[in-house]
Amino acid sequence: MKTVVRSLSLGAAALLLTAGRASAEGIRVYGVSPEAQVRAEAVVASGSDAGTNWYNPARLVELEKPGMALNMDNLFVNATYVNPLGQAESDRRRHFLVPAFYAATPFAKGRWALGLGVNSPFGVATAYDNDSPFRYITTGGEVLLTAVNPNVAWKATDKLSLALGANYYQSQAELNQQYRWAAVVPGSPDGSMKIKGEGSGWGVNTALSWKPREGHAFGLSYRSQVVVTLEGKNTEIANVPAPLQPLFGTTFRTGGKTTLRFPDIVNVGYAIRPSNQWLVEFGGHWVNWTDFDRANFDFESNPAFLPDNTLPIYWKNAFALRVGFDFKKSETLSVGGGYFFDKTPTRESTYSPLIPDSDHHMFT
């Protein structure tokens, strides 16, 4: 099978226009701060606005005064799925708004700093026609996530800074597909099936920033896995066949739950400042997608036509390369850009049009 993904993003921040965010690596969202968008996420060793709260909060002590950063992505995606028989289906979810907000303040003469971020680092949304060739697998769905991330940073020495924080994830998910009632009552038309749930979970993050000598900086950050159990009373199958309606009504409803494991993330970067005007950073990240292996659906009521089931995922760990630059033309104007390459974590054997993904080459 093949998926072709094309995207265009328009982002805005105070007095700064940025572009260049792709779709996602799996369900991970790119460029969730203004500075990260400009420099293709190569900001782990050199982030200098409040958005560094997400990429490397140890750098919050480098801020000279309190600050805020606002990011509002306007993301357009054009994805087409082609199955092994050559049948093509286009995703109808083309437009997304992805907001993010950060605030930070140094104190104790710059030896300490506090930061707070609210963003959407994971998410996906797709929609396909109810007569698509894979309608009994999926007709789309969505995973939405809001992350609240407070951090405290400490400048241990003039060269070394450390940070510790908490990650609170609040998520909602919905899975849609067509249900083949004809397999239960021959001759019956399909019904629309919807599974919805929401839940929350906690994790931790830590980071360091090290400046071995003038003009050089190293950054490293780690975010732990967060396990979210999604529960709800919103599982339903519409258009119940007439022979079953005395037992289940025209629409069958029950509760259910599933668990999603949002992965560990390791970010690393090395920045070089060859002059007062130029800054260049090289880096990358590792994402532990192998723990995102399956989604087990456990239903409160289990009639013969709705047994508990498992959606296999079994993704690969993802590695990414980043390079970004910043050129300071004056005290009020700078120009930035970058490049990153990501390999998709999805596998051919468990690929699903629910999450259209491919390798990414992106220039910003």
Tab-separated table of C-alpha atoms in Angstrom:
chain	number	residue	atom	x	y	z
A	1	MET	CA	0.000	0.000	0.000
A	2	LYS	CA	1.045	3.604	-0.401
A	3	THR	CA	0.195	6.879	1.230
A	4	VAL	CA	1.000	10.240	-0.293
A	5	VAL	CA	0.959	13.107	2.196
A	6	ARG	CA	1.326	16.754	1.257
A	7	SER	CA	1.002	19.561	3.740
A	8	LEU	CA	1.270	23.302	4.157
A	9	SER	CA	1.386	25.099	7.473
A	10	LEU	CA	0.935	28.748	8.324
A	11	GLY	CA	1.978	29.665	11.858
A	12	ALA	CA	1.809	32.980	13.668
A	13	ALA	CA	3.430	34.363	16.804
A	14	ALA	CA	3.801	37.872	18.205
A	15	LEU	CA	5.592	39.877	15.492
A	16	LEU	CA	6.794	36.653	13.862
A	17	LEU	CA	5.437	34.725	10.881
A	18	THR	CA	6.666	31.165	10.425
A	19	ALA	CA	6.026	28.308	8.041
A	20	GLY	CA	7.112	24.762	7.483
A	21	ARG	CA	5.366	22.306	9.801
A	22	ALA	CA	4.548	18.958	8.254
A	23	SER	CA	1.930	16.467	9.256
A	24	ALA	CA	3.067	14.116	11.992
A	25	GLU	CA	5.560	11.331	12.655
A	26	GLY	CA	2.994	8.699	13.486
A	27	ILE	CA	0.774	10.819	15.732
A	28	ARG	CA	3.531	13.151	16.989
A	29	VAL	CA	3.067	16.786	15.996
A	30	TYR	CA	6.017	18.853	14.750
A	31	GLY	CA	7.120	22.361	15.615
A	32	VAL	CA	5.008	23.162	18.670
A	33	SER	CA	6.777	26.464	19.425
A	34	PRO	CA	7.443	29.525	17.224
A	35	GLU	CA	11.235	29.235	17.370
A	36	ALA	CA	11.104	25.482	16.730
A	37	GLN	CA	9.034	26.034	13.601
A	38	VAL	CA	11.549	28.505	12.212
A	39	ARG	CA	14.562	26.238	12.804
A	40	ALA	CA	13.100	22.809	12.015
A	41	GLU	CA	13.083	21.921	15.728
A	42	ALA	CA	16.881	22.383	16.007
A	43	VAL	CA	16.487	24.325	19.277
A	44	VAL	CA	17.442	21.780	21.966
A	45	ALA	CA	20.856	23.372	22.573
A	46	SER	CA	20.020	26.954	21.633
A	47	GLY	CA	16.334	27.683	22.336
A	48	SER	CA	15.947	31.281	23.472
A	49	ASP	CA	12.208	31.901	23.919
A	50	ALA	CA	9.620	30.572	26.373
A	51	GLY	CA	8.899	27.695	23.967
A	52	THR	CA	12.146	26.048	25.055
A	53	ASN	CA	9.992	24.858	27.986
A	54	TRP	CA	9.027	21.949	25.698
A	55	TYR	CA	12.288	21.192	23.877
A	56	ASN	CA	14.823	21.790	26.659
A	57	PRO	CA	13.521	23.479	29.835
A	58	ALA	CA	17.064	23.641	31.279
A	59	ARG	CA	17.590	26.612	28.957
A	60	LEU	CA	14.898	28.644	30.720
A	61	VAL	CA	17.616	30.091	32.976
A	62	GLU	CA	19.116	31.731	29.863
A	63	LEU	CA	16.085	34.041	29.557
A	64	GLU	CA	16.942	37.576	30.678
A	65	LYS	CA	13.373	38.495	31.661
A	66	PRO	CA	9.873	36.980	31.852
A	67	GLY	CA	8.411	36.077	28.472
A	68	MET	CA	5.587	34.373	26.640
A	69	ALA	CA	5.316	32.572	23.312
A	70	LEU	CA	2.125	31.863	21.381
A	71	ASN	CA	1.929	29.495	18.430
A	72	MET	CA	-1.184	28.966	16.290
A	73	ASP	CA	-0.664	26.503	13.462
A	74	ASN	CA	-3.039	26.485	10.539
A	75	LEU	CA	-2.262	23.099	9.010
A	76	PHE	CA	-3.499	21.868	5.642
A	77	VAL	CA	-2.982	18.180	4.774
A	78	ASN	CA	-3.689	16.310	1.531
A	79	ALA	CA	-3.370	12.539	2.015
A	80	THR	CA	-4.312	9.749	-0.400
A	81	TYR	CA	-4.298	6.073	0.566
A	82	VAL	CA	-3.782	3.398	-2.122
A	83	ASN	CA	-4.437	-0.243	-1.158
A	84	PRO	CA	-2.711	-3.317	-2.697
A	85	LEU	CA	-5.463	-3.562	-5.346
A	86	GLY	CA	-4.725	-0.035	-6.548
A	87	GLN	CA	-7.917	1.447	-5.090
A	88	ALA	CA	-7.362	5.042	-3.930
A	89	GLU	CA	-9.189	6.985	-1.256
A	90	SER	CA	-8.501	10.571	-0.181
A	91	ASP	CA	-8.686	11.793	3.388
A	92	ARG	CA	-11.459	14.393	3.814
A	93	ARG	CA	-9.992	15.988	6.994
A	94	ARG	CA	-7.894	18.706	5.355
A	95	HIS	CA	-7.665	21.555	7.857
A	96	PHE	CA	-6.436	21.688	11.463
A	97	LEU	CA	-5.736	24.360	14.070
A	98	VAL	CA	-2.979	23.438	16.552
A	99	PRO	CA	-2.423	26.020	19.324
A	100	ALA	CA	0.380	26.248	21.886
A	101	PHE	CA	1.170	28.666	24.710
A	102	TYR	CA	4.288	29.066	26.867
A	103	ALA	CA	5.259	31.347	29.730
A	104	ALA	CA	8.537	31.527	31.653
A	105	THR	CA	10.262	33.692	34.220
A	106	PRO	CA	13.773	33.677	35.693
A	107	PHE	CA	14.311	34.569	39.355
A	108	ALA	CA	16.979	34.522	42.101
A	109	LYS	CA	19.324	36.549	39.884
A	110	GLY	CA	18.974	34.111	36.996
A	111	ARG	CA	19.970	31.020	39.000
A	112	TRP	CA	16.430	29.624	38.831
A	113	ALA	CA	13.547	29.764	36.362
A	114	LEU	CA	9.965	28.561	36.133
A	115	GLY	CA	8.198	27.621	32.922
A	116	LEU	CA	4.764	26.439	31.838
A	117	GLY	CA	3.648	25.052	28.500
A	118	VAL	CA	0.212	24.071	27.163
A	119	ASN	CA	0.346	22.426	23.732
A	120	SER	CA	-0.713	19.485	21.567
A	121	PRO	CA	2.371	17.326	20.951
A	122	PHE	CA	0.365	14.317	19.720
A	123	GLY	CA	-2.728	14.051	17.576
A	124	VAL	CA	-4.263	12.747	14.379
A	125	ALA	CA	-7.586	13.143	12.569
A	126	THR	CA	-8.823	11.433	9.409
A	127	ALA	CA	-12.173	10.931	7.629
A	128	TYR	CA	-13.100	8.702	4.690
A	129	ASP	CA	-16.332	8.004	2.838
A	130	ASN	CA	-18.619	5.292	4.223
A	131	ASP	CA	-18.299	3.306	0.976
A	132	SER	CA	-14.498	3.295	0.859
A	133	PRO	CA	-12.808	-0.055	0.086
A	134	PHE	CA	-11.497	-0.262	3.683
A	135	ARG	CA	-14.713	0.898	5.387
A	136	TYR	CA	-14.839	-2.206	7.637
A	137	ILE	CA	-11.370	-1.328	8.960
A	138	THR	CA	-11.882	2.399	9.408
A	139	THR	CA	-13.711	5.407	8.044
A	140	GLY	CA	-11.468	7.682	10.057
A	141	GLY	CA	-11.196	8.957	13.571
A	142	GLU	CA	-9.140	11.211	15.765
A	143	VAL	CA	-6.787	11.293	18.709
A	144	LEU	CA	-6.670	14.694	20.403
A	145	LEU	CA	-4.282	15.528	23.218
A	146	THR	CA	-3.638	18.552	25.415
A	147	ALA	CA	-0.391	18.570	27.408
A	148	VAL	CA	0.202	20.762	30.458
A	149	ASN	CA	3.910	20.905	31.302
A	150	PRO	CA	5.284	22.888	34.295
A	151	ASN	CA	9.080	22.971	34.732
A	152	VAL	CA	11.678	24.315	37.143
A	153	ALA	CA	15.241	25.000	35.958
A	154	TRP	CA	18.406	25.519	38.018
A	155	LYS	CA	21.737	26.958	36.920
A	156	ALA	CA	24.133	24.672	38.815
A	157	THR	CA	27.222	26.420	37.430
A	158	ASP	CA	27.919	29.023	34.782
A	159	LYS	CA	28.302	26.134	32.313
A	160	LEU	CA	25.691	23.608	33.473
A	161	SER	CA	21.921	23.961	33.941
A	162	LEU	CA	19.385	21.281	34.893
A	163	ALA	CA	15.587	21.046	34.783
A	164	LEU	CA	12.805	18.854	36.082
A	165	GLY	CA	9.134	18.904	35.168
A	166	ALA	CA	5.809	17.074	35.057
A	167	ASN	CA	3.689	16.140	32.041
A	168	TYR	CA	-0.091	15.957	32.349
A	169	TYR	CA	-1.797	14.562	29.228
A	170	GLN	CA	-5.552	14.847	28.712
A	171	SER	CA	-6.749	12.949	25.644
A	172	GLN	CA	-9.916	12.206	23.696
A	173	ALA	CA	-10.142	9.598	20.948
A	174	GLU	CA	-12.716	8.464	18.427
A	175	LEU	CA	-12.626	5.529	16.000
A	176	ASN	CA	-15.176	5.203	13.177
A	177	GLN	CA	-15.885	2.348	10.796
A	178	GLN	CA	-18.743	0.628	8.987
A	179	TYR	CA	-20.203	-2.449	10.630
A	180	ARG	CA	-21.174	-5.350	8.333
A	181	TRP	CA	-24.561	-6.330	9.731
A	182	ALA	CA	-24.980	-8.733	6.790
A	183	ALA	CA	-22.525	-11.066	8.540
A	184	VAL	CA	-25.019	-11.270	11.449
A	185	VAL	CA	-28.353	-11.001	9.613
A	186	PRO	CA	-27.928	-11.784	5.886
A	187	GLY	CA	-29.116	-9.037	3.567
A	188	SER	CA	-28.929	-6.274	6.165
A	189	PRO	CA	-27.360	-2.924	5.188
A	190	ASP	CA	-24.244	-1.669	6.947
A	191	GLY	CA	-24.357	0.311	10.139
A	192	SER	CA	-22.004	3.069	11.269
A	193	MET	CA	-19.854	2.137	14.281
A	194	LYS	CA	-18.307	4.709	16.602
A	195	ILE	CA	-16.041	4.189	19.622
A	196	LYS	CA	-15.268	7.226	21.798
A	197	GLY	CA	-13.399	7.710	25.050
A	198	GLU	CA	-11.350	10.128	27.098
A	199	GLY	CA	-8.814	9.951	29.892
A	200	SER	CA	-5.649	11.416	31.358
A	201	GLY	CA	-2.224	10.418	32.639
A	202	TRP	CA	0.982	11.759	34.193
A	203	GLY	CA	4.664	11.584	33.284
A	204	VAL	CA	7.935	13.361	34.044
A	205	ASN	CA	10.631	15.120	32.064
A	206	THR	CA	14.205	16.170	32.734
A	207	ALA	CA	16.824	18.124	30.803
A	208	LEU	CA	20.307	19.593	30.868
A	209	SER	CA	22.157	22.378	29.088
A	210	TRP	CA	25.964	22.448	29.032
A	211	LYS	CA	28.239	25.122	27.568
A	212	PRO	CA	31.717	23.543	27.347
A	213	ARG	CA	33.273	26.760	26.042
A	214	GLU	CA	32.376	30.099	24.527
A	215	GLY	CA	30.261	29.753	21.361
A	216	HIS	CA	29.374	26.086	21.937
A	217	ALA	CA	26.373	24.535	23.701
A	218	PHE	CA	25.041	21.015	24.210
A	219	GLY	CA	21.445	20.158	25.090
A	220	LEU	CA	19.724	16.951	26.134
A	221	SER	CA	16.139	16.342	27.258
A	222	TYR	CA	14.008	13.322	28.084
A	223	ARG	CA	10.223	12.961	28.335
A	224	SER	CA	8.791	9.815	29.851
A	225	GLN	CA	6.065	7.628	28.486
A	226	VAL	CA	2.540	8.608	29.565
A	227	VAL	CA	-0.123	5.905	29.777
A	228	VAL	CA	-3.701	7.103	29.248
A	229	THR	CA	-6.708	4.855	29.762
A	230	LEU	CA	-9.578	6.101	27.614
A	231	GLU	CA	-13.053	5.309	28.901
A	232	GLY	CA	-16.557	6.275	27.873
A	233	LYS	CA	-20.183	5.296	27.391
A	234	ASN	CA	-20.068	6.231	23.730
A	235	THR	CA	-19.607	2.983	21.805
A	236	GLU	CA	-22.500	2.607	19.374
A	237	ILE	CA	-23.513	0.707	16.231
A	238	ALA	CA	-26.335	2.242	14.206
A	239	ASN	CA	-28.897	0.665	11.885
A	240	VAL	CA	-29.479	-2.492	13.950
A	241	PRO	CA	-31.337	-5.081	11.764
A	242	ALA	CA	-35.071	-5.461	12.463
A	243	PRO	CA	-34.795	-9.003	13.968
A	244	LEU	CA	-32.398	-7.681	16.643
A	245	GLN	CA	-34.184	-4.418	17.441
A	246	PRO	CA	-36.426	-5.898	20.180
A	247	LEU	CA	-33.225	-6.693	22.131
A	248	PHE	CA	-30.949	-3.783	21.227
A	249	GLY	CA	-33.078	-1.003	19.735
A	250	THR	CA	-32.339	0.722	16.434
A	251	THR	CA	-28.883	1.750	17.719
A	252	PHE	CA	-26.841	-0.511	20.017
A	253	ARG	CA	-24.941	1.376	22.755
A	254	THR	CA	-22.466	0.307	25.413
A	255	GLY	CA	-19.427	1.550	27.306
A	256	GLY	CA	-15.826	0.567	26.847
A	257	LYS	CA	-12.196	1.421	27.395
A	258	THR	CA	-8.787	1.203	25.771
A	259	THR	CA	-5.257	2.227	26.723
A	260	LEU	CA	-2.836	4.350	24.702
A	261	ARG	CA	0.870	4.618	25.526
A	262	PHE	CA	2.242	7.968	24.425
A	263	PRO	CA	5.971	7.365	23.911
A	264	ASP	CA	9.218	8.367	25.588
A	265	ILE	CA	11.114	11.082	23.682
A	266	VAL	CA	14.842	11.883	23.812
A	267	ASN	CA	16.012	15.162	22.198
A	268	VAL	CA	19.664	16.076	21.654
A	269	GLY	CA	21.388	19.058	20.060
A	270	TYR	CA	24.763	20.749	19.661
A	271	ALA	CA	24.878	24.450	18.780
A	272	ILE	CA	27.776	26.509	17.448
A	273	ARG	CA	27.920	30.301	17.289
A	274	PRO	CA	30.771	31.152	14.860
A	275	SER	CA	30.027	34.887	15.168
A	276	ASN	CA	27.656	37.258	16.948
A	277	GLN	CA	25.337	37.107	13.941
A	278	TRP	CA	25.308	33.379	13.136
A	279	LEU	CA	23.983	30.402	15.092
A	280	VAL	CA	23.869	26.802	13.769
A	281	GLU	CA	22.513	23.741	15.582
A	282	PHE	CA	22.717	20.046	14.701
A	283	GLY	CA	20.670	17.433	16.493
A	284	GLY	CA	17.868	14.933	16.445
A	285	HIS	CA	15.506	12.882	18.507
A	286	TRP	CA	14.545	9.305	19.343
A	287	VAL	CA	10.931	8.282	19.987
A	288	ASN	CA	10.036	4.988	21.676
A	289	TRP	CA	7.142	3.931	19.465
A	290	THR	CA	7.631	0.181	20.079
A	291	ASP	CA	5.568	0.473	23.293
A	292	PHE	CA	2.746	1.891	21.178
A	293	ASP	CA	2.077	-1.691	20.140
A	294	ARG	CA	-1.671	-2.264	20.270
A	295	ALA	CA	-5.025	-0.892	21.339
A	296	ASN	CA	-7.193	-3.386	23.237
A	297	PHE	CA	-10.904	-2.529	23.164
A	298	ASP	CA	-12.816	-3.869	26.170
A	299	PHE	CA	-16.585	-3.377	25.978
A	300	GLU	CA	-18.952	-3.377	28.954
A	301	SER	CA	-21.545	-5.411	27.065
A	302	ASN	CA	-20.429	-8.240	24.778
A	303	PRO	CA	-23.207	-9.597	22.552
A	304	ALA	CA	-22.034	-12.061	19.934
A	305	PHE	CA	-21.627	-9.328	17.325
A	306	LEU	CA	-19.348	-7.183	19.564
A	307	PRO	CA	-16.563	-9.202	21.189
A	308	ASP	CA	-13.551	-7.495	22.777
A	309	ASN	CA	-10.881	-7.000	20.132
A	310	THR	CA	-7.368	-5.713	19.530
A	311	LEU	CA	-6.088	-3.212	16.977
A	312	PRO	CA	-2.463	-4.189	16.180
A	313	ILE	CA	-0.042	-1.261	15.751
A	314	TYR	CA	3.522	-2.540	16.371
A	315	TRP	CA	5.380	0.539	15.192
A	316	LYS	CA	9.158	0.914	15.002
A	317	ASN	CA	11.195	3.340	17.074
A	318	ALA	CA	11.765	6.583	15.191
A	319	PHE	CA	15.019	8.480	14.719
A	320	ALA	CA	15.209	11.968	13.257
A	321	LEU	CA	17.924	14.351	12.139
A	322	ARG	CA	17.694	18.140	12.517
A	323	VAL	CA	19.753	21.127	11.418
A	324	GLY	CA	18.780	24.769	11.849
A	325	PHE	CA	20.294	28.236	11.687
A	326	ASP	CA	19.621	31.776	12.795
A	327	PHE	CA	21.128	34.908	11.243
A	328	LYS	CA	20.722	38.102	13.233
A	329	LYS	CA	20.574	40.997	10.794
A	330	SER	CA	19.924	43.644	13.443
A	331	GLU	CA	18.616	44.098	16.970
A	332	THR	CA	15.052	43.827	15.669
A	333	LEU	CA	15.304	41.370	12.764
A	334	SER	CA	16.649	37.853	12.368
A	335	VAL	CA	16.257	35.213	9.658
A	336	GLY	CA	16.091	31.500	10.442
A	337	GLY	CA	15.618	28.211	8.659
A	338	GLY	CA	16.392	24.520	8.779
A	339	TYR	CA	15.907	20.989	7.548
A	340	PHE	CA	14.815	17.743	9.136
A	341	PHE	CA	14.378	14.157	8.046
A	342	ASP	CA	12.126	11.646	9.802
A	343	LYS	CA	11.493	8.002	8.972
A	344	THR	CA	7.948	6.894	9.617
A	345	PRO	CA	7.499	4.494	12.555
A	346	THR	CA	4.674	2.627	10.770
A	347	ARG	CA	5.111	-0.880	9.408
A	348	GLU	CA	3.784	-2.302	6.138
A	349	SER	CA	2.292	-5.306	7.963
A	350	THR	CA	0.080	-3.216	10.290
A	351	TYR	CA	-0.371	-0.051	8.207
A	352	SER	CA	-3.783	1.595	8.565
A	353	PRO	CA	-5.353	4.504	6.665
A	354	LEU	CA	-6.520	5.688	10.099
A	355	ILE	CA	-3.031	7.211	10.487
A	356	PRO	CA	-1.642	8.269	7.069
A	357	ASP	CA	2.110	8.618	7.461
A	358	SER	CA	5.303	8.403	5.417
A	359	ASP	CA	8.931	9.500	5.577
A	360	HIS	CA	9.364	13.263	5.763
A	361	HIS	CA	11.892	15.667	4.245
A	362	MET	CA	11.083	19.184	5.416
A	363	PHE	CA	12.657	22.581	4.797
A	364	THR	CA	11.675	25.631	6.865
